[in-house]
PDB file of C-alpha atoms and ligand atoms in Angstrom:
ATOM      1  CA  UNK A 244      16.048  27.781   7.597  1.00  0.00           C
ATOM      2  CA  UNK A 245      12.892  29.342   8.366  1.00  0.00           C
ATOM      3  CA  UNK A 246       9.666  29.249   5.834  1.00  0.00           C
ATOM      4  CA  UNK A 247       9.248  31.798   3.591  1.00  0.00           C
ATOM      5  CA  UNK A 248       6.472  32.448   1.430  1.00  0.00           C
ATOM      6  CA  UNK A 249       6.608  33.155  -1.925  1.00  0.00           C
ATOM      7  CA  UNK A 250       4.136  35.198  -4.627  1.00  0.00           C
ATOM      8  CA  UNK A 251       3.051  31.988  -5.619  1.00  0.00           C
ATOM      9  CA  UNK A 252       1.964  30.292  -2.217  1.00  0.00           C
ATOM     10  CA  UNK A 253      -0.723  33.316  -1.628  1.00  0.00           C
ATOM     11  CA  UNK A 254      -3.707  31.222  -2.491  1.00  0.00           C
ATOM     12  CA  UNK A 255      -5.797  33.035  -5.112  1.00  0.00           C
ATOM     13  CA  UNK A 256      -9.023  33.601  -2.820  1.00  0.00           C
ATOM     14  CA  UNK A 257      -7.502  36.782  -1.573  1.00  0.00           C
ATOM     15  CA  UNK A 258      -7.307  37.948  -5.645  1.00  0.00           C
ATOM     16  CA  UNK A 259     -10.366  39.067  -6.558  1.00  0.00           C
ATOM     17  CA  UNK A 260      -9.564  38.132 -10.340  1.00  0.00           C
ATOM     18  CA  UNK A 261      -7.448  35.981 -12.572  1.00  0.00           C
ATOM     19  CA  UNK A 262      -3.865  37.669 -13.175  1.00  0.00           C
ATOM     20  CA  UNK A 263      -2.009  36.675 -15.967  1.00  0.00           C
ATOM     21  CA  UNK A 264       1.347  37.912 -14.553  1.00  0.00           C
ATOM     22  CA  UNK A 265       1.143  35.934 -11.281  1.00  0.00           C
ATOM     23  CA  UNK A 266       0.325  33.187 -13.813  1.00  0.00           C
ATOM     24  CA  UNK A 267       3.504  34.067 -15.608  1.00  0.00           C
ATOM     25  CA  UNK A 268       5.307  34.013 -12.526  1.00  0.00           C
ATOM     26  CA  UNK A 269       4.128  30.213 -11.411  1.00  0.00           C
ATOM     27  CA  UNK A 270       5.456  28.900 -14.772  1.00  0.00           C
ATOM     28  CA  UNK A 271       8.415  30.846 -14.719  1.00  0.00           C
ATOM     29  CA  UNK A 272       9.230  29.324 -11.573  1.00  0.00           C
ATOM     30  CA  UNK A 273       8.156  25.529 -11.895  1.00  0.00           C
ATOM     31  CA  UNK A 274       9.514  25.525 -15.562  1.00  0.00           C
ATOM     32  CA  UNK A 275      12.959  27.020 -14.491  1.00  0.00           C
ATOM     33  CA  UNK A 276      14.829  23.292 -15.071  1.00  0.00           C
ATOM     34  CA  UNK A 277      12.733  22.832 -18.573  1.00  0.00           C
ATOM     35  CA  UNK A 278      14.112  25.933 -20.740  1.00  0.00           C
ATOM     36  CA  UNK A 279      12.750  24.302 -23.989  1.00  0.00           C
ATOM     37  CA  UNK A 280       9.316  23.955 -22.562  1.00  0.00           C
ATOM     38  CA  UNK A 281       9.401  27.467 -20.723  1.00  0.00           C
ATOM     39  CA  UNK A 282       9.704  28.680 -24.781  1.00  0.00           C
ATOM     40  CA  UNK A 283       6.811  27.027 -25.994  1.00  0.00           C
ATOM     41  CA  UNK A 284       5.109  28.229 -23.022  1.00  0.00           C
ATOM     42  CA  UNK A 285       6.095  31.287 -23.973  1.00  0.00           C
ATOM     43  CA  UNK A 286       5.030  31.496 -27.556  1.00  0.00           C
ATOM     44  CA  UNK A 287       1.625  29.348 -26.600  1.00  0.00           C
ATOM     45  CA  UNK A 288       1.118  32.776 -23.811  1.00  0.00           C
ATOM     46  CA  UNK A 289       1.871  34.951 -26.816  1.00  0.00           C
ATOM     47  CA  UNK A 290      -0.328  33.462 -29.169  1.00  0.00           C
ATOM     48  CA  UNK A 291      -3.512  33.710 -26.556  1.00  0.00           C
ATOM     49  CA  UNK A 292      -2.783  37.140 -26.347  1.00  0.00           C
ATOM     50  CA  UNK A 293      -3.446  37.563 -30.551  1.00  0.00           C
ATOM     51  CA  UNK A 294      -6.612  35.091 -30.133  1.00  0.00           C
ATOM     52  CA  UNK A 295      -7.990  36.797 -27.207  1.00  0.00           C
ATOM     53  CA  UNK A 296     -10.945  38.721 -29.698  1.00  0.00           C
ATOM     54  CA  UNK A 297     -12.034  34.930 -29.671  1.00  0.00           C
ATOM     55  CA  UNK A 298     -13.152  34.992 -26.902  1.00  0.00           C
ATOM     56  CA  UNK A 299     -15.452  37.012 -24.202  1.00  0.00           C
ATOM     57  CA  UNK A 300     -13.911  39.949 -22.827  1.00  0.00           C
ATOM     58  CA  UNK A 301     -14.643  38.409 -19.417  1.00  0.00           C
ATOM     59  CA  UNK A 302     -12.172  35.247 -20.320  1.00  0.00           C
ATOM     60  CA  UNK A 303      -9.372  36.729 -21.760  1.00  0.00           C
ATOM     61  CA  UNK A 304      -7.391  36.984 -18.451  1.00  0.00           C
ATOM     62  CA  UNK A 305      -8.217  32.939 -18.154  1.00  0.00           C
ATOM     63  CA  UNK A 306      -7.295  32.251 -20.958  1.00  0.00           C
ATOM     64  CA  UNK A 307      -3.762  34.275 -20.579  1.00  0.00           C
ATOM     65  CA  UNK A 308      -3.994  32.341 -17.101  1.00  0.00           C
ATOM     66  CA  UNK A 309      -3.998  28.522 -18.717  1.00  0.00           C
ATOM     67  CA  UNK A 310      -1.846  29.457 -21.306  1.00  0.00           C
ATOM     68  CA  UNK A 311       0.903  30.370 -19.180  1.00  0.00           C
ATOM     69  CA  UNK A 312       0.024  27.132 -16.932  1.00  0.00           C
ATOM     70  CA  UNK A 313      -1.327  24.498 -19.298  1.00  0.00           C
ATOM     71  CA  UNK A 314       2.204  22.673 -19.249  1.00  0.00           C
ATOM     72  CA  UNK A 315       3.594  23.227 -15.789  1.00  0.00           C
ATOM     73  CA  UNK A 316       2.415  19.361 -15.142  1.00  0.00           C
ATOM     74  CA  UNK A 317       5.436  18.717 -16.669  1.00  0.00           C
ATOM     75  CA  UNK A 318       7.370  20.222 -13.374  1.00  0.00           C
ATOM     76  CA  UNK A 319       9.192  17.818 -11.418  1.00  0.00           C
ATOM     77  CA  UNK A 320       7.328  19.802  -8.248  1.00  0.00           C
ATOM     78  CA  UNK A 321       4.268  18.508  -9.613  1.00  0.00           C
ATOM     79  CA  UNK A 322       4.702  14.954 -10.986  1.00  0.00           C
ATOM     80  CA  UNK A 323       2.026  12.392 -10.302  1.00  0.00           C
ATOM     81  CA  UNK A 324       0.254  10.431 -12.262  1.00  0.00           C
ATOM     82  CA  UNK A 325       2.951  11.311 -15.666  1.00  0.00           C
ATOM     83  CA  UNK A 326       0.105  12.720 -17.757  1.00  0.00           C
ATOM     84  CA  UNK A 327       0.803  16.428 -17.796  1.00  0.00           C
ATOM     85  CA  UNK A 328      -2.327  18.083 -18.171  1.00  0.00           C
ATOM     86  CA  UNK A 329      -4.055  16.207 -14.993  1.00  0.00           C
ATOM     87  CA  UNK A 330      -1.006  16.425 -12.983  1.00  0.00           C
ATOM     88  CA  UNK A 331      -0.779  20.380 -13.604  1.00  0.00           C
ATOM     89  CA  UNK A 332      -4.351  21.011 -12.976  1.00  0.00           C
ATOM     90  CA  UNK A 333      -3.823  18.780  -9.397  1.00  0.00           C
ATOM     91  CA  UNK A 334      -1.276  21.207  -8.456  1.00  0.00           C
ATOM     92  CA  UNK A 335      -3.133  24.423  -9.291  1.00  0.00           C
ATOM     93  CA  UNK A 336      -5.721  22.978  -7.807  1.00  0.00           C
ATOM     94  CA  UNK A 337      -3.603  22.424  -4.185  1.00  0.00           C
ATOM     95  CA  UNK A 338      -2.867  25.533  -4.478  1.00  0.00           C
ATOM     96  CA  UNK A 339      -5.901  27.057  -4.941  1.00  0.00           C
ATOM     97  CA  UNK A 340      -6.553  28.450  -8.377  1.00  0.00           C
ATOM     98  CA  UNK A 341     -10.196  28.651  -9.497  1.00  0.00           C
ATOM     99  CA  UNK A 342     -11.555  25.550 -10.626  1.00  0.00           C
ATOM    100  CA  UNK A 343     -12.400  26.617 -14.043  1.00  0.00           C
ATOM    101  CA  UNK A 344      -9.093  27.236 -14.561  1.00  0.00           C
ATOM    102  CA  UNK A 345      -8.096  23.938 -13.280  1.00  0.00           C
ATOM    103  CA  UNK A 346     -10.037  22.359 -15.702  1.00  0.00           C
ATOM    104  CA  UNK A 347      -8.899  24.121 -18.842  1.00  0.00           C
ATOM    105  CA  UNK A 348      -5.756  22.691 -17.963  1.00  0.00           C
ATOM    106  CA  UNK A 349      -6.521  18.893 -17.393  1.00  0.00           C
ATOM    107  CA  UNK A 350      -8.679  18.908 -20.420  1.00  0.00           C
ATOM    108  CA  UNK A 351      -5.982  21.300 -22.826  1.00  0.00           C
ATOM    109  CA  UNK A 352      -5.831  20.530 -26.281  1.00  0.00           C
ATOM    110  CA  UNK A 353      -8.057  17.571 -26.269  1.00  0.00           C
ATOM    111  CA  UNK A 354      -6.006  15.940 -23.347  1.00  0.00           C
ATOM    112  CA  UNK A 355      -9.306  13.490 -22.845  1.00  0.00           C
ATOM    113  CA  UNK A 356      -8.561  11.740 -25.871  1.00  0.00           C
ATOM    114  CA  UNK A 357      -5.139  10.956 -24.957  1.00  0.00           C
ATOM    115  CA  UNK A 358      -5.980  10.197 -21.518  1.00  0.00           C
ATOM    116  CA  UNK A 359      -8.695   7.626 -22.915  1.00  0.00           C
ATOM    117  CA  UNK A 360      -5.944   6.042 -25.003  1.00  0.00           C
ATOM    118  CA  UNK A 361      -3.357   5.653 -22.243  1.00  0.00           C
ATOM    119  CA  UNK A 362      -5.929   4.262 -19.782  1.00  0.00           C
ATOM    120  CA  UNK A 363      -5.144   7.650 -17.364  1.00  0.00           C
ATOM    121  CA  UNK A 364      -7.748   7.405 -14.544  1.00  0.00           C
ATOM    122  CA  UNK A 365      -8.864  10.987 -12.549  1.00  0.00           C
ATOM    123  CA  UNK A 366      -9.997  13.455 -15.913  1.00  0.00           C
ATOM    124  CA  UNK A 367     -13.305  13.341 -14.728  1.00  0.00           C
ATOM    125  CA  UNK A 368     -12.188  15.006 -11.473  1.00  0.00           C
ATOM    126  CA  UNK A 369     -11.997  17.983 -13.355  1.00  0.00           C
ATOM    127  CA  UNK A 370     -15.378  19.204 -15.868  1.00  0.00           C
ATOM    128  CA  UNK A 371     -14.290  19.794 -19.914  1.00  0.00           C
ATOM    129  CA  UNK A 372     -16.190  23.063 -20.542  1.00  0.00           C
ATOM    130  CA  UNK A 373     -15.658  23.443 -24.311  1.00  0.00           C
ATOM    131  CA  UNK A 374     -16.080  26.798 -24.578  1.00  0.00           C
ATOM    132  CA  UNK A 375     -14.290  29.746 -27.035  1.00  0.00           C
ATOM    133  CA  UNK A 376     -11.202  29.575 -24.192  1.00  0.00           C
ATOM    134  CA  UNK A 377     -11.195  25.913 -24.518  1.00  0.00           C
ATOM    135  CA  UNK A 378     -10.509  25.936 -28.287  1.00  0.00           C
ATOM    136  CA  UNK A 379      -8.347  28.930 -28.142  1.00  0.00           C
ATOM    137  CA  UNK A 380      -6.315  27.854 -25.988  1.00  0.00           C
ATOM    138  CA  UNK A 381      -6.107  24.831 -27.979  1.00  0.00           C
ATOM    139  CA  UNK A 382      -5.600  26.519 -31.073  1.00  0.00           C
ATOM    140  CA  UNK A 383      -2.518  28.926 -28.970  1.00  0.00           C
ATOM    141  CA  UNK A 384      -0.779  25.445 -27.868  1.00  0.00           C
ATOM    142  CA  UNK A 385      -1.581  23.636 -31.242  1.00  0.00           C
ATOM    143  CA  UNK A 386       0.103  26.505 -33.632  1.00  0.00           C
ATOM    144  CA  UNK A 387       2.952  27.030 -31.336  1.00  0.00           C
ATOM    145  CA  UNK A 388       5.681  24.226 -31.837  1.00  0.00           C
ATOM    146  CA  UNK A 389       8.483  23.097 -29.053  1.00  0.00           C
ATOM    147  CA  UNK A 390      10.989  25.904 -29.098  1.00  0.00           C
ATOM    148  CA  UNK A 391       8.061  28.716 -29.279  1.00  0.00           C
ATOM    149  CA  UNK A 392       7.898  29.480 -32.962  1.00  0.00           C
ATOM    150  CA  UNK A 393       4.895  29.455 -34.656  1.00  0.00           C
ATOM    151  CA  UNK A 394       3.872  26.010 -36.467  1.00  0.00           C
ATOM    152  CA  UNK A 395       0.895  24.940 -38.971  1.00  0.00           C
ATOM    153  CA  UNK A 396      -1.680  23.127 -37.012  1.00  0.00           C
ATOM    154  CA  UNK A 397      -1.394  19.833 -39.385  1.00  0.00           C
ATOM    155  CA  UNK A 398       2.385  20.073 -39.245  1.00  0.00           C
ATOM    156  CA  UNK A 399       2.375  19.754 -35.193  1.00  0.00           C
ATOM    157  CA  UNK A 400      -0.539  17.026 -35.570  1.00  0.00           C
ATOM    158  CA  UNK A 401       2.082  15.111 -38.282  1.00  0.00           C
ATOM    159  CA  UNK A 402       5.172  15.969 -36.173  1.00  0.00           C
ATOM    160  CA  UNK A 403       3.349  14.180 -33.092  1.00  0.00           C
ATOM    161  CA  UNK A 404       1.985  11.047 -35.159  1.00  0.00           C
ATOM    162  CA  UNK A 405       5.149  10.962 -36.792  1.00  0.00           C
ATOM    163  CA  UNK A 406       7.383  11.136 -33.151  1.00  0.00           C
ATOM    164  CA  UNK A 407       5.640   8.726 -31.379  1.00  0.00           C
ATOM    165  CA  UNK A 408       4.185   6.047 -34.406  1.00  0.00           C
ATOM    166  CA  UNK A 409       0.602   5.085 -35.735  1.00  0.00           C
ATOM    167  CA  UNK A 410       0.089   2.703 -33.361  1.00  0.00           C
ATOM    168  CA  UNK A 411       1.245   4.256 -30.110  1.00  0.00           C
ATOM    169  CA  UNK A 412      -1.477   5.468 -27.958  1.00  0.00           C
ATOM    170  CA  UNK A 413      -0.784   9.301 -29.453  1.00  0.00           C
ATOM    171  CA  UNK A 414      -1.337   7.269 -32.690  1.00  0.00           C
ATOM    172  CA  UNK A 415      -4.911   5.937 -31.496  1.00  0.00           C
ATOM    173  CA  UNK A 416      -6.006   9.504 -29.590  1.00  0.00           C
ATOM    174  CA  UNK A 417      -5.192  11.171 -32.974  1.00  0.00           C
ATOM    175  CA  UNK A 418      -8.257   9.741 -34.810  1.00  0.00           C
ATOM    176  CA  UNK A 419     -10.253  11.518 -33.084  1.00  0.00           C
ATOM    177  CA  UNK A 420      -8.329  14.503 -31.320  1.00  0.00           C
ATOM    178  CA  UNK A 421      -7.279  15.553 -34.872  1.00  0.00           C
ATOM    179  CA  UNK A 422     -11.094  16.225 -35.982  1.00  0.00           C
ATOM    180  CA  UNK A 423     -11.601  18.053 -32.581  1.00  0.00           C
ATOM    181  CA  UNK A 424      -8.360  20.021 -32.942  1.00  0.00           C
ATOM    182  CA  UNK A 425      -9.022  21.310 -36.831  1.00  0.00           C
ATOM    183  CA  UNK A 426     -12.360  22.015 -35.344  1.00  0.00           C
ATOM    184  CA  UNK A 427     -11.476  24.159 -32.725  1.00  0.00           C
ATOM    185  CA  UNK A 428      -8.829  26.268 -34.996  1.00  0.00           C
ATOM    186  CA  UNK A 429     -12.283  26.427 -37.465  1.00  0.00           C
ATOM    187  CA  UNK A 430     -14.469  27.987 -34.973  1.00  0.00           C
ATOM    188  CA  UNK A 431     -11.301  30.284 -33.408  1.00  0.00           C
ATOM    189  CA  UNK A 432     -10.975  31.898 -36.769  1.00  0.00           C
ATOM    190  CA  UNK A 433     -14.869  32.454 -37.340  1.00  0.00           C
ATOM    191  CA  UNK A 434     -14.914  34.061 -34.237  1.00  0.00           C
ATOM    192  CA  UNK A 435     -12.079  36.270 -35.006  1.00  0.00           C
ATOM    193  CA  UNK A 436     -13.813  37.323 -37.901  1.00  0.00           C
ATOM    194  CA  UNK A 437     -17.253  38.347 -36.329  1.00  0.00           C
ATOM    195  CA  UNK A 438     -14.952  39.990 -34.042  1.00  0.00           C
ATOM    196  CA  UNK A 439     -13.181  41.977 -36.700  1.00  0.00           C
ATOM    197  CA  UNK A 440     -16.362  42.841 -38.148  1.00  0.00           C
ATOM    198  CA  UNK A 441     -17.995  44.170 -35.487  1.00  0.00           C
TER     199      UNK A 441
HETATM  200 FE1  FE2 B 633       1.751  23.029 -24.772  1.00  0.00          FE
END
């Protein structure tokens, strides 16, 4: 059967901007064999959308943009090295979504730590910006639990320590990715407020 193209092979270059929908659209398509994780990614999109006054007006359609994407490395499509977040942003990356956005996704929710503790070469192929979208996209993915619904930050940080045991490498990554998590959600909500009060 001849090749057809679909939405998702037009490589971005001929968008002149970030669209959350064709984001939307990728995910929904990659995630179609992974219904639990298509929820979360879901509620995670959802949640962006309420923290978006956290951000500059500039980023919100990135941030929309990785957190529609920020799990799709758990596609079969795009399996390579078995560490989500750098084997998503690989993929966006062949297909050409902005780099930026690549690298939200390698380095979501303080993936570096993890990486670090599993010995997962190739993060530094892709730069850790720590910006507002970094944290609230961290914040959208860390207050959003498996099936979509909305969880406590410390009660997804104690359901993860608790499913995979102290001394796993999620058990050694959360010494430190916990501090950078609760500080992330801390400097979400400040900015929420300045942005409510302005
Ligand atoms: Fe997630």
């Amino acid at each position: 059967m001849a090749y057809r193209p679909t939405v998702t092979d037009v490589p971005l270059i001929i968008i002149d901007r970030l669209v959350p929908a064709r984001a939307m659209c990728l995910a929904d398509e990659l995630l179609v064999d992974l219904p639990q994780r298509w929820s979360h990614t879901a509620g995670v999109a959802g949640r962006a959308a309420d923290l978006a006054a956290a951000v500059d007006p500039a980023d919100r359609d990135l941030l929309l943009c990785a957190a529609w994407l920020h799990d799709i490395g758990y596609a079969a499509t795009a399996r390579d090295t078995g560490f989500h977040p750098l084997d998503g942003a690989r993929l966006l990356r062949r297909r050409g979504w902005p780099v930026r956005l690549c690298a939200l996704v390698a380095h979501h929710s303080g993936a570096s730590f993890l990486a670090a503790a599993q010995g997962v070469a190739g993060m530094a192929e892709f730069g850790d910006e720590r910006s507002a979208v970094t944290d609230a996209l961290a914040c959208a993915d860390q207050t959003t639990g498996v099936r979509g619904e909305p969880v406590f930050l410390e009660d997804r940080l104690a359901e993860v320590l608790r499913r995979h045991g102290a001394f796993s490498p999620h058990g050694a990554a959360h010494v430190g990715r916990a501090p950078y998590l609760r500080a992330a959600a801390s400097r979400v909500q400040a900015r929420l407020l300045t942005a409510a009060e302005a």
